[in-house]
Coordinates of N, CA and C in Angstrom, one line a residue:
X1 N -10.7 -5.8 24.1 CA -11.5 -6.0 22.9 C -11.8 -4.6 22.3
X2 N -12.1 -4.8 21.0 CA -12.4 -3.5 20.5 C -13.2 -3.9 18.9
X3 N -14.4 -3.0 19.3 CA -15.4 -3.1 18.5 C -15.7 -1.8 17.5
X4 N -16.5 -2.0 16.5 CA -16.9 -1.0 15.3 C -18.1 -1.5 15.4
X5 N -19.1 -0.9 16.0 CA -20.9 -1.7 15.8 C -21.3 0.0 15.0
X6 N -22.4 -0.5 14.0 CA -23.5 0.1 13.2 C -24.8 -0.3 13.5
X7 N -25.4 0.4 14.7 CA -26.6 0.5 15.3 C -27.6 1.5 14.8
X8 N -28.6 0.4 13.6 CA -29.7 0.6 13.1 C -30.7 1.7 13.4
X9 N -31.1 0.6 14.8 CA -32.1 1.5 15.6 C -32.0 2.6 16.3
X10 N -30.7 2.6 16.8 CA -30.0 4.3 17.4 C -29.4 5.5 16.0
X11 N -29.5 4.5 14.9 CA -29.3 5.4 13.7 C -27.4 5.9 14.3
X12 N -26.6 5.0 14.7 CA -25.1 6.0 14.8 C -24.3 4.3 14.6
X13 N -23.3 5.2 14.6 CA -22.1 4.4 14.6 C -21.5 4.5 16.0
X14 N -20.6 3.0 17.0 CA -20.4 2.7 17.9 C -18.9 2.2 18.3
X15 N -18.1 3.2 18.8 CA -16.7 2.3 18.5 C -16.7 2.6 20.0
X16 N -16.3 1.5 20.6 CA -16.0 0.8 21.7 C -14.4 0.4 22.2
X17 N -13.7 0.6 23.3 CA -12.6 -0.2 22.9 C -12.3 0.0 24.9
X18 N -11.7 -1.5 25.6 CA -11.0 -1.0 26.7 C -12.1 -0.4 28.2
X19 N -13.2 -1.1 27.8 CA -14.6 -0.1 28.4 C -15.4 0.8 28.1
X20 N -15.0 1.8 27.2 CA -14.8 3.1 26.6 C -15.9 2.9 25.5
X21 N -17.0 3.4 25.4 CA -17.5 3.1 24.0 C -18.1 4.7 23.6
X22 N -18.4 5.3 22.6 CA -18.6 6.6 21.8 C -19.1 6.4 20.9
X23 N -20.4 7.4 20.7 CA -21.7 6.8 19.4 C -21.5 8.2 18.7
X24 N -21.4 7.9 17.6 CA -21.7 9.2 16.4 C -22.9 9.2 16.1
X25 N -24.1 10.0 16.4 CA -25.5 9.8 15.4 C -25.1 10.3 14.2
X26 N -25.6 9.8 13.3 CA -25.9 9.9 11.8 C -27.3 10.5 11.4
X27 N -27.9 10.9 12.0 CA -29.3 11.9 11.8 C -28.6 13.2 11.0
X28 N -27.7 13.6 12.1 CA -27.5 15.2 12.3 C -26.4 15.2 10.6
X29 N -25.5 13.4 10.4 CA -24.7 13.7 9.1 C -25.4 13.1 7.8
X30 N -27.0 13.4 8.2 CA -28.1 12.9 6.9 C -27.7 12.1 6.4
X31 N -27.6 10.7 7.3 CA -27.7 9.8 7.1 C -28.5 8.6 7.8
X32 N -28.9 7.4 7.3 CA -30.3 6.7 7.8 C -29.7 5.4 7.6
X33 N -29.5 4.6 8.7 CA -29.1 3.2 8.4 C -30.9 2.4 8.3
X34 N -31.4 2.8 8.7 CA -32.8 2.0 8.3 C -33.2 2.4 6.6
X35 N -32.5 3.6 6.1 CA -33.5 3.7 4.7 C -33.0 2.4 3.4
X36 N -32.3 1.1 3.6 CA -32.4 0.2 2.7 C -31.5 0.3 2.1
X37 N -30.5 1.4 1.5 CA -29.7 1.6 1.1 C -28.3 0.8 1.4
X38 N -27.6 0.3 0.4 CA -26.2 -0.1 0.8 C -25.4 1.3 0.9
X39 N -24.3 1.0 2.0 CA -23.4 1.8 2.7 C -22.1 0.7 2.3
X40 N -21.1 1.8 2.8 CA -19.5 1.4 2.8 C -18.8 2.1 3.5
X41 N -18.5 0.9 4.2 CA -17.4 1.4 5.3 C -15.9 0.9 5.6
X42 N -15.3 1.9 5.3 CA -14.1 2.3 5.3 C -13.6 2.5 7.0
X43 N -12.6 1.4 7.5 CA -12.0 1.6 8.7 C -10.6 1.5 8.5
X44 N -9.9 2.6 9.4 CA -8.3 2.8 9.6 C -7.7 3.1 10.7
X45 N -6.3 2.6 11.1 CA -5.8 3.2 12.5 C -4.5 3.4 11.5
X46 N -4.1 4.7 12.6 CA -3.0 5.3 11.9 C -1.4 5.0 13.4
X47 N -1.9 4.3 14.0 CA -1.3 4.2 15.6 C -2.0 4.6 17.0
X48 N -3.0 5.8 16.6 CA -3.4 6.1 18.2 C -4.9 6.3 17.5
X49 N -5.2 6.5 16.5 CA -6.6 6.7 16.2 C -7.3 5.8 15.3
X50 N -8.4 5.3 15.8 CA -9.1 4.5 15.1 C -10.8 5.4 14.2
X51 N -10.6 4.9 12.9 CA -11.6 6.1 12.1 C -11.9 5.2 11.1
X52 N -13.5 5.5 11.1 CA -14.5 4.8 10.5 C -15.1 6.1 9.8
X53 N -15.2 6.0 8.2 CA -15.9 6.2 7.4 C -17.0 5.5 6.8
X54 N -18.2 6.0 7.2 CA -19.6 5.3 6.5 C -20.3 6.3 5.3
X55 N -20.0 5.6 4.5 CA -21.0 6.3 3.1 C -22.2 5.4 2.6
X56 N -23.0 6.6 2.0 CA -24.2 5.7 1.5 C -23.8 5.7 0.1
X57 N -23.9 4.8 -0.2 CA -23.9 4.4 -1.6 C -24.7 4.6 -2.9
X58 N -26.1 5.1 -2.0 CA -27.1 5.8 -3.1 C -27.0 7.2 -2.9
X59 N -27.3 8.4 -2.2 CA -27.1 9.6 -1.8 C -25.6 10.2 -2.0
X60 N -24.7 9.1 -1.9 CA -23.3 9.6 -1.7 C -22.8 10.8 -0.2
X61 N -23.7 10.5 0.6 CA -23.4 11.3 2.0 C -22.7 10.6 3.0
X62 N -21.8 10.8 3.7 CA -21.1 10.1 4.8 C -21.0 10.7 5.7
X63 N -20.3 9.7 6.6 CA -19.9 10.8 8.2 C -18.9 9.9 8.6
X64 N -17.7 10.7 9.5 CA -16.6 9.8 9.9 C -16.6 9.6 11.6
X65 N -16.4 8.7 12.3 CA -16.1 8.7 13.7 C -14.6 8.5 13.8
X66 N -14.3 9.0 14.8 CA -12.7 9.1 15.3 C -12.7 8.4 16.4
X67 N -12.4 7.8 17.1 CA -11.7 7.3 18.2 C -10.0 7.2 18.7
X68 N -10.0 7.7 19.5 CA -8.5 7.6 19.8 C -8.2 6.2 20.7
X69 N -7.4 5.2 20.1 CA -7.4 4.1 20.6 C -5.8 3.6 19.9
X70 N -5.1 3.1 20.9 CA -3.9 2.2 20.4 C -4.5 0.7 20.2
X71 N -4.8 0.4 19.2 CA -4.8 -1.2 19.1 C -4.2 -2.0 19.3
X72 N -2.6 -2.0 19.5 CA -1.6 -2.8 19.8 C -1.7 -3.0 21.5
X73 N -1.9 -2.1 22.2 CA -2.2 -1.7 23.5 C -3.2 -2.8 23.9
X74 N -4.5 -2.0 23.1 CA -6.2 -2.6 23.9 C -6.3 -4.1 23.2
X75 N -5.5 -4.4 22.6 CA -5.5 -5.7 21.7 C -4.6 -7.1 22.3
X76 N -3.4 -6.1 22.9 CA -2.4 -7.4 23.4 C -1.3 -7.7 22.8
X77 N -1.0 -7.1 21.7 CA -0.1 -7.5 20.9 C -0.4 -6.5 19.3
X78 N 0.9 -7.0 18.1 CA 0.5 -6.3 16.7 C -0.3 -7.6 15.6
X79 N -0.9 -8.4 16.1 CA -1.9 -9.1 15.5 C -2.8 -9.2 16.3
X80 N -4.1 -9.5 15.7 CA -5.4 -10.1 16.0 C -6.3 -10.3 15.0
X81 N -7.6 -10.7 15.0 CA -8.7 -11.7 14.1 C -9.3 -10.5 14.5
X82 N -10.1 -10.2 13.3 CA -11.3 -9.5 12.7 C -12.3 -10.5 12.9
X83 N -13.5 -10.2 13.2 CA -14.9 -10.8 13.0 C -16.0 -9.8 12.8
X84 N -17.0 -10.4 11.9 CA -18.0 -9.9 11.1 C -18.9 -10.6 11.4
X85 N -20.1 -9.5 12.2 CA -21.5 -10.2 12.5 C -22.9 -9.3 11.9
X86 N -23.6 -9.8 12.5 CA -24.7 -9.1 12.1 C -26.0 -9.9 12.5
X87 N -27.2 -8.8 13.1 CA -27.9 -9.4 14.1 C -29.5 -8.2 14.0
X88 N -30.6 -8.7 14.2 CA -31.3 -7.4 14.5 C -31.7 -7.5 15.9

């Protein structure tokens, strides 16, 4: 499995994959998932890396996480299902 979580209360971004999980705080790239604001996030793998761009939408500040991850690998195959949750 392999996850993209945006954790509020830790204020970072969370990519996980294989066991392996890596947090980016967003303090330090002045940014605030609690300040109310809509964000956009932008995810891409280019074959070994997986990279998440989060912008705020009011401020116009972002920050990107990188993960090095083959998806075809930690996935099983070259398809799989996307799911979209959300939880506090």
């Amino acid at each position: 499995a392999v996850s993209v979580q945006f954790h509020a209360v830790n204020n970072a971004i969370v990519l996980a994959a294989g066991g392996t999980a890596r947090a980016v705080d967003l303090w330090g790239q002045g940014l605030n998932l609690r300040s109310g604001n809509p964000f956009r996030a932008d995810v891409g793998h280019d074959g070994t890396t997986l990279t998440v761009t989060l912008t705020d939408a009011v401020t116009g500040r972002s920050a990107t996480a990188r993960f090095a991850v083959n998806l075809g690998t930690a996935l099983g195959g070259s398809t799989a299902f996307a799911g979209f949750t959300a939880g506090t």
